[in-house]
CSV table of C-alpha atoms (C1' of nucleotides) in Angstrom, one decimal:
chain,number,residue,atom,x,y,z
A,1,MET,CA,0.0,0.0,0.0
A,2,LYS,CA,3.0,2.3,0.5
A,3,ASP,CA,3.9,2.7,-3.2
A,4,GLY,CA,1.7,3.2,-6.1
A,5,MET,CA,-0.7,5.7,-4.5
A,6,THR,CA,-3.3,7.7,-6.5
A,7,ILE,CA,-3.2,11.5,-6.2
A,8,GLY,CA,-6.0,11.3,-3.6
A,9,ASP,CA,-3.9,9.0,-1.4
A,10,ALA,CA,-0.9,11.2,-1.9
A,11,ALA,CA,-3.0,14.2,-0.9
A,12,LYS,CA,-4.1,12.5,2.3
A,13,ALA,CA,-0.6,11.3,3.1
A,14,SER,CA,1.1,14.6,2.4
A,15,GLY,CA,-1.6,17.1,3.5
A,16,VAL,CA,-1.4,18.8,0.1
A,17,ASN,CA,-4.7,18.6,-1.7
A,18,ALA,CA,-5.0,16.9,-5.0
A,19,LYS,CA,-5.7,20.0,-7.0
A,20,LEU,CA,-2.7,21.7,-5.6
A,21,ILE,CA,-0.5,18.7,-6.3
A,22,ARG,CA,-1.5,19.0,-10.0
A,23,TYR,CA,-0.8,22.7,-9.9
A,24,TYR,CA,2.6,22.2,-8.4
A,25,GLU,CA,3.4,19.7,-11.1
A,26,SER,CA,2.1,22.1,-13.8
A,27,ILE,CA,4.4,24.9,-12.7
A,28,GLY,CA,7.4,22.6,-12.4
A,29,LEU,CA,7.8,22.7,-8.7
A,30,ILE,CA,7.6,19.0,-8.5
A,31,PRO,CA,8.5,16.6,-11.4
A,32,GLU,CA,5.8,15.0,-13.5
A,33,ALA,CA,4.3,12.0,-11.7
A,34,GLY,CA,4.2,8.6,-13.3
A,35,ARG,CA,1.0,7.3,-14.8
A,36,THR,CA,-1.1,4.2,-14.9
A,37,ALA,CA,-2.1,2.7,-18.2
A,38,SER,CA,-5.4,4.7,-17.9
A,39,GLY,CA,-3.7,8.0,-17.2
A,40,TYR,CA,-4.0,8.2,-13.4
A,41,ARG,CA,-1.0,9.8,-11.7
A,42,VAL,CA,1.0,7.5,-9.4
A,43,TYR,CA,2.9,8.5,-6.4
A,44,ASP,CA,5.4,6.8,-4.1
A,45,ASP,CA,6.7,7.6,-0.6
A,46,ARG,CA,9.5,9.7,-1.9
A,47,GLU,CA,7.2,12.0,-3.8
A,48,VAL,CA,4.9,12.3,-0.8
A,49,ASN,CA,8.0,13.4,1.2
A,50,VAL,CA,8.7,16.1,-1.3
A,51,LEU,CA,5.1,17.2,-1.0
A,52,ARG,CA,5.3,17.3,2.7
A,53,PHE,CA,8.6,19.3,2.5
A,54,VAL,CA,6.8,21.8,0.1
A,55,LYS,CA,3.9,22.1,2.5
A,56,ARG,CA,6.0,22.8,5.5
A,57,ALA,CA,8.0,25.4,3.5
A,58,ARG,CA,4.8,27.1,2.4
A,59,THR,CA,3.7,27.1,6.1
A,60,LEU,CA,6.8,29.1,6.8
A,61,GLY,CA,5.9,31.5,4.1
A,62,PHE,CA,8.5,30.6,1.5
A,63,GLY,CA,7.6,31.4,-2.1
A,64,ILE,CA,7.4,28.8,-4.7
A,65,GLU,CA,10.7,29.8,-6.4
A,66,ARG,CA,12.6,29.7,-3.2
A,67,ILE,CA,11.1,26.3,-2.3
A,68,GLN,CA,12.3,25.0,-5.6
A,69,LYS,CA,15.8,26.0,-4.5
A,70,LEU,CA,15.4,24.5,-1.1
A,71,VAL,CA,14.1,21.2,-2.5
A,72,GLY,CA,17.2,21.2,-4.8
A,73,LEU,CA,19.5,21.8,-1.8
A,74,TRP,CA,17.7,19.2,0.2
A,75,GLN,CA,18.3,16.6,-2.4
A,76,ASP,CA,21.9,17.6,-2.9
A,77,ARG,CA,24.0,15.7,-0.5
A,78,SER,CA,27.0,17.9,-1.2
A,79,ARG,CA,25.2,21.2,-0.4
A,80,CYS,CA,26.6,23.8,1.9
A,81,SER,CA,24.3,24.6,4.8
A,82,SER,CA,25.4,28.2,4.3
A,83,GLU,CA,23.4,28.4,1.1
A,84,VAL,CA,20.3,27.2,2.9
A,85,LYS,CA,20.9,29.6,5.8
A,86,ARG,CA,21.3,32.5,3.3
A,87,ILE,CA,17.9,31.8,1.8
A,88,ALA,CA,16.3,31.5,5.2
A,89,LEU,CA,17.8,34.8,6.4
A,90,GLN,CA,16.7,36.5,3.3
A,91,HIS,CA,13.2,35.3,3.9
A,92,ILE,CA,13.4,36.4,7.5
A,93,ASP,CA,14.3,39.9,6.3
A,94,GLU,CA,11.3,40.0,4.0
A,95,LEU,CA,9.0,38.8,6.8
A,96,GLU,CA,10.4,41.5,9.1
A,97,ALA,CA,9.7,44.1,6.5
A,98,LYS,CA,6.2,42.9,6.0
A,99,ILE,CA,5.6,42.7,9.7
A,100,ALA,CA,6.8,46.2,10.2
A,101,GLU,CA,4.6,47.5,7.4
A,102,LEU,CA,1.5,45.8,8.9
A,103,GLN,CA,2.4,47.0,12.4
A,104,ALA,CA,2.6,50.6,11.1
A,105,MET,CA,-0.8,50.2,9.6
A,106,ARG,CA,-2.2,48.7,12.8
A,107,ASP,CA,-0.6,51.4,15.0
A,108,THR,CA,-1.9,54.3,13.0
A,109,LEU,CA,-5.4,52.7,12.9
A,110,HIS,CA,-5.3,52.0,16.5
A,111,GLU,CA,-4.6,55.7,17.3
A,112,LEU,CA,-7.4,56.8,15.0
A,113,ALA,CA,-9.8,54.3,16.4
A,114,ASP,CA,-9.0,55.4,20.0
A,115,ALA,CA,-9.7,59.0,19.0
A,116,CYS,CA,-13.0,58.0,17.5
A,117,HIS,CA,-15.9,58.0,20.0
A,118,GLY,CA,-17.8,55.5,17.8
A,119,ASP,CA,-21.3,56.7,18.5
A,120,GLU,CA,-24.2,57.9,16.5
A,121,ARG,CA,-22.6,61.3,15.7
A,122,PRO,CA,-21.0,61.8,12.3
A,123,ASP,CA,-17.8,63.4,13.6
A,124,CYS,CA,-15.0,60.9,13.0
A,125,PRO,CA,-11.2,61.3,13.2
A,126,ILE,CA,-10.7,58.2,11.1
A,127,LEU,CA,-12.5,59.7,8.1
A,128,LYS,CA,-10.8,63.0,8.8
A,129,ASP,CA,-7.4,61.3,8.6
A,130,LEU,CA,-8.3,59.4,5.4
A,131,ALA,CA,-9.5,62.7,3.8
A,132,SER,CA,-6.4,64.6,4.7
B,1,MET,CA,-6.5,75.0,-14.0
B,2,LYS,CA,-8.1,73.5,-11.0
B,3,ASP,CA,-11.1,71.9,-12.7
B,4,GLY,CA,-11.1,69.9,-15.9
B,5,MET,CA,-8.0,67.9,-15.4
B,6,THR,CA,-6.9,65.1,-17.6
B,7,ILE,CA,-6.3,61.7,-16.0
B,8,GLY,CA,-2.6,62.4,-16.0
B,9,ASP,CA,-3.1,65.6,-14.1
B,10,ALA,CA,-5.5,63.9,-11.7
B,11,ALA,CA,-2.8,61.2,-11.2
B,12,LYS,CA,-0.2,63.8,-10.3
B,13,ALA,CA,-2.6,65.7,-8.0
B,14,SER,CA,-3.8,62.6,-6.2
B,15,GLY,CA,-0.7,60.4,-6.2
B,16,VAL,CA,-2.7,57.5,-7.8
B,17,ASN,CA,-1.3,56.6,-11.2
B,18,ALA,CA,-3.4,56.9,-14.3
B,19,LYS,CA,-3.6,53.2,-15.0
B,20,LEU,CA,-4.9,52.6,-11.5
B,21,ILE,CA,-7.5,55.3,-11.7
B,22,ARG,CA,-8.9,53.6,-14.8
B,23,TYR,CA,-8.8,50.3,-12.9
B,24,TYR,CA,-10.6,51.8,-9.9
B,25,GLU,CA,-13.3,53.1,-12.3
B,26,SER,CA,-13.6,49.8,-14.0
B,27,ILE,CA,-14.3,47.9,-10.8
B,28,GLY,CA,-16.7,50.6,-9.6
B,29,LEU,CA,-14.7,51.9,-6.7
B,30,ILE,CA,-15.0,55.4,-8.1
B,31,PRO,CA,-17.8,56.6,-10.4
B,32,GLU,CA,-17.2,56.9,-14.1
B,33,ALA,CA,-15.4,60.1,-14.9
B,34,GLY,CA,-16.8,62.7,-17.3
B,35,ARG,CA,-15.5,62.9,-20.9
B,36,THR,CA,-14.4,65.5,-23.3
B,37,ALA,CA,-15.9,65.4,-26.8
B,38,SER,CA,-12.9,63.3,-28.0
B,39,GLY,CA,-13.3,60.8,-25.2
B,40,TYR,CA,-10.7,61.9,-22.7
B,41,ARG,CA,-11.6,61.5,-19.0
B,42,VAL,CA,-12.1,64.7,-17.1
B,43,TYR,CA,-11.5,65.2,-13.4
B,44,ASP,CA,-12.2,68.0,-10.9
B,45,ASP,CA,-11.0,68.6,-7.4
B,46,ARG,CA,-13.7,66.7,-5.8
B,47,GLU,CA,-12.7,63.5,-7.7
B,48,VAL,CA,-9.1,64.1,-6.9
B,49,ASN,CA,-10.0,64.2,-3.2
B,50,VAL,CA,-11.8,60.9,-3.5
B,51,LEU,CA,-8.7,59.4,-5.1
B,52,ARG,CA,-6.5,60.7,-2.3
B,53,PHE,CA,-8.9,59.2,0.2
B,54,VAL,CA,-8.6,55.9,-1.6
B,55,LYS,CA,-4.9,56.1,-1.7
B,56,ARG,CA,-4.6,56.8,2.0
B,57,ALA,CA,-7.0,54.0,2.8
B,58,ARG,CA,-4.9,51.6,0.7
B,59,THR,CA,-1.8,52.7,2.6
B,60,LEU,CA,-3.5,51.6,5.8
B,61,GLY,CA,-4.2,48.3,4.2
B,62,PHE,CA,-7.9,48.5,3.7
B,63,GLY,CA,-9.3,46.3,0.9
B,64,ILE,CA,-11.2,47.7,-2.0
B,65,GLU,CA,-14.6,46.6,-0.8
B,66,ARG,CA,-14.1,48.2,2.6
B,67,ILE,CA,-12.8,51.4,1.0
B,68,GLN,CA,-16.0,51.5,-0.9
B,69,LYS,CA,-17.9,51.5,2.3
B,70,LEU,CA,-15.6,54.1,3.8
B,71,VAL,CA,-16.0,56.4,0.9
B,72,GLY,CA,-19.8,56.0,1.2
B,73,LEU,CA,-19.7,56.9,4.9
B,74,TRP,CA,-17.4,59.8,4.3
B,75,GLN,CA,-19.8,61.3,1.8
B,76,ASP,CA,-22.8,60.6,4.0
B,77,ARG,CA,-23.2,63.5,6.4
B,78,SER,CA,-25.6,61.6,8.5
B,79,ARG,CA,-23.3,58.7,9.1
B,80,CYS,CA,-22.6,57.3,12.6
B,81,SER,CA,-18.9,57.3,13.5
B,82,SER,CA,-19.6,54.0,15.2
B,83,GLU,CA,-20.0,52.4,11.8
B,84,VAL,CA,-16.6,53.8,10.7
B,85,LYS,CA,-15.0,52.6,13.9
B,86,ARG,CA,-16.5,49.2,13.5
B,87,ILE,CA,-14.9,48.8,10.1
B,88,ALA,CA,-11.6,50.1,11.4
B,89,LEU,CA,-11.6,47.7,14.3
B,90,GLN,CA,-12.4,44.8,12.1
B,91,HIS,CA,-9.5,45.7,9.9
B,92,ILE,CA,-7.2,46.0,12.9
B,93,ASP,CA,-8.2,42.5,13.9
B,94,GLU,CA,-7.3,41.2,10.5
B,95,LEU,CA,-4.0,43.0,10.6
B,96,GLU,CA,-3.3,41.5,14.0
B,97,ALA,CA,-4.0,38.1,12.8
B,98,LYS,CA,-1.7,38.5,9.8
B,99,ILE,CA,1.0,40.0,11.9
B,100,ALA,CA,0.8,37.0,14.3
B,101,GLU,CA,1.0,34.6,11.4
B,102,LEU,CA,4.1,36.3,10.0
B,103,GLN,CA,5.7,36.5,13.4
B,104,ALA,CA,5.2,32.8,13.9
B,105,MET,CA,6.9,32.1,10.7
B,106,ARG,CA,9.7,34.5,11.5
B,107,ASP,CA,10.2,33.1,15.0
B,108,THR,CA,10.4,29.5,13.8
B,109,LEU,CA,12.8,30.4,11.0
B,110,HIS,CA,14.9,32.4,13.4
B,111,GLU,CA,15.3,29.5,15.7
B,112,LEU,CA,16.2,27.2,12.8
B,113,ALA,CA,18.6,29.7,11.3
B,114,ASP,CA,20.3,30.2,14.7
B,115,ALA,CA,20.8,26.4,15.0
B,116,CYS,CA,22.3,26.2,11.5
B,117,HIS,CA,26.0,26.8,11.4
B,118,GLY,CA,25.9,28.0,7.8
B,119,ASP,CA,29.2,26.7,6.6
B,120,GLU,CA,30.4,24.5,3.8
B,121,ARG,CA,29.1,21.3,5.6
B,122,PRO,CA,25.8,19.8,4.4
B,123,ASP,CA,24.3,19.2,7.8
B,124,CYS,CA,21.4,21.6,8.2
B,125,PRO,CA,18.7,21.9,10.9
B,126,ILE,CA,16.6,24.1,8.5
B,127,LEU,CA,16.3,21.3,5.9
B,128,LYS,CA,15.8,18.8,8.7
B,129,ASP,CA,12.8,20.7,9.9
B,130,LEU,CA,11.3,21.1,6.5
B,131,ALA,CA,11.7,17.4,5.8
B,132,SER,CA,10.1,16.4,9.1
C,1,DA,C1',3.1,67.9,-42.0
C,2,DT,C1',5.5,65.7,-38.6
C,3,DG,C1',6.9,64.3,-34.3
C,4,DG,C1',6.1,63.1,-29.7
C,5,DG,C1',3.6,62.8,-25.8
C,6,DG,C1',-0.7,61.8,-23.7
C,7,DC,C1',-5.0,59.6,-24.1
C,8,DT,C1',-8.1,55.5,-25.3
C,9,DT,C1',-9.2,50.3,-25.2
C,10,DC,C1',-8.3,45.5,-24.4
C,11,DC,C1',-5.7,41.6,-23.1
C,12,DA,C1',-2.3,39.2,-20.2
C,13,DG,C1',0.4,38.3,-16.3
C,14,DC,C1',1.9,38.4,-11.4
C,15,DC,C1',1.1,34.8,-6.7
C,16,DG,C1',-0.9,30.7,-4.9
C,17,DT,C1',-4.8,28.8,-4.8
C,18,DT,C1',-9.7,27.2,-5.4
C,19,DG,C1',-13.8,26.2,-7.8
C,20,DG,C1',-16.4,24.3,-11.5
C,21,DA,C1',-17.6,21.8,-15.9
C,22,DA,C1',-17.3,17.8,-18.8
C,23,DG,C1',-15.8,13.5,-19.3
C,24,DG,C1',-13.0,8.9,-18.4
C,25,DT,C1',-12.1,4.9,-14.8
C,26,DC,C1',-12.6,1.8,-11.2
C,27,DA,C1',-14.6,-1.2,-7.5
C,28,DA,C1',-18.7,-2.7,-5.2
C,29,DG,C1',-23.4,-4.3,-5.1
C,30,DG,C1',-27.9,-5.8,-7.2
D,1,DC,C1',-23.8,-7.5,-16.7
D,2,DC,C1',-25.1,-3.0,-15.4
D,3,DT,C1',-25.5,0.7,-12.5
D,4,DT,C1',-24.0,3.7,-9.0
D,5,DG,C1',-20.9,6.7,-7.0
D,6,DA,C1',-16.3,7.9,-5.9
D,7,DC,C1',-12.5,8.8,-7.9
D,8,DC,C1',-9.5,10.5,-11.7
D,9,DT,C1',-8.5,13.5,-16.0
D,10,DT,C1',-8.2,18.2,-18.5
D,11,DC,C1',-9.2,22.9,-19.2
D,12,DC,C1',-10.9,27.4,-18.0
D,13,DA,C1',-12.0,31.0,-14.7
D,14,DA,C1',-11.9,33.7,-10.6
D,15,DC,C1',-9.9,35.8,-6.3
D,16,DG,C1',-7.0,41.1,-5.0
D,17,DG,C1',-4.7,44.7,-6.6
D,18,DC,C1',-2.3,46.0,-9.5
D,19,DT,C1',1.2,46.5,-13.7
D,20,DG,C1',2.7,46.0,-18.4
D,21,DG,C1',2.2,46.0,-23.3
D,22,DA,C1',0.1,46.6,-27.9
D,23,DA,C1',-2.6,49.2,-31.2
D,24,DG,C1',-4.6,53.2,-32.2
D,25,DC,C1',-6.6,58.2,-31.6
D,26,DC,C1',-5.9,63.2,-30.1
D,27,DC,C1',-3.6,67.4,-29.4
D,28,DC,C1',0.1,70.8,-29.5
D,29,DA,C1',4.5,72.6,-31.0
D,30,DT,C1',7.7,73.1,-34.5
DNA sequence: ATGGGGCTTCCAGCCGTTGGAAGGTCAAGG
DNA sequence: CCTTGACCTTCCAACGGCTGGAAGCCCCAT
């Protein structure tokens, strides 16, 4: 039962849904799966592991392109860990930037919301700010 | 020179580029602009103010649909500030959620990157985590 | 009249999914 | 053997919020 899974089985085993597996294949993130005589895709444990790797990397916010590199490094036994770390640090930088951006929005909005009495009257510092 | 601007002038005056102004019109975020005899869009100060409002709201991360509501409330003199505040608070909640999500990614990655020596050796806790 | 800049429309792509339609395949049960 | 229903296949479209390009018209200065 381990080898020769259908895409549905691979989806359950990896946590990546079938539709997304096909999509990942279509964009070249994962190699083309083998096929049965009738055209069904066939997966084995190794491919499920790749899918799990991809899913975990997505959970950490890596983009597809970077995941491709990570999968490559993962499968390259002669890789340098420095290369992997470099990619991770770069991603951390981008996350920090995004976080800072969102926090700035939140902080501004928080101030405006605090200043807004939020009652039935039309006077509103939030709209005043937006209109400025 | 104040009224009867072309889209390019309105873009400069509002900070929203011409392409985007047309897009906003196409999705109904802003009403259809008037036209000259030859088909050029024409803008006046009031419309530029709406564009500025939209731009500021986008800067604060509001989505288009919500901005539509905000513009409506802004132009409604009998609005309740509570309604505006409600929208702002809801948006703050979503920002908080997104921030927390990104922070979780960053924290995990930070731990992994710290544990990775990042040298020429292949051993790598980052890949180990992704493969788990 | 010619050039160049701005305007017009429409179409396509970005990212990572998700949904749906239309049709083929497979195993189980009547 | 045939039907049912759950699976699989492909392709096409939409989400949000833009951004770019192509093809063609308009307007002003030289």
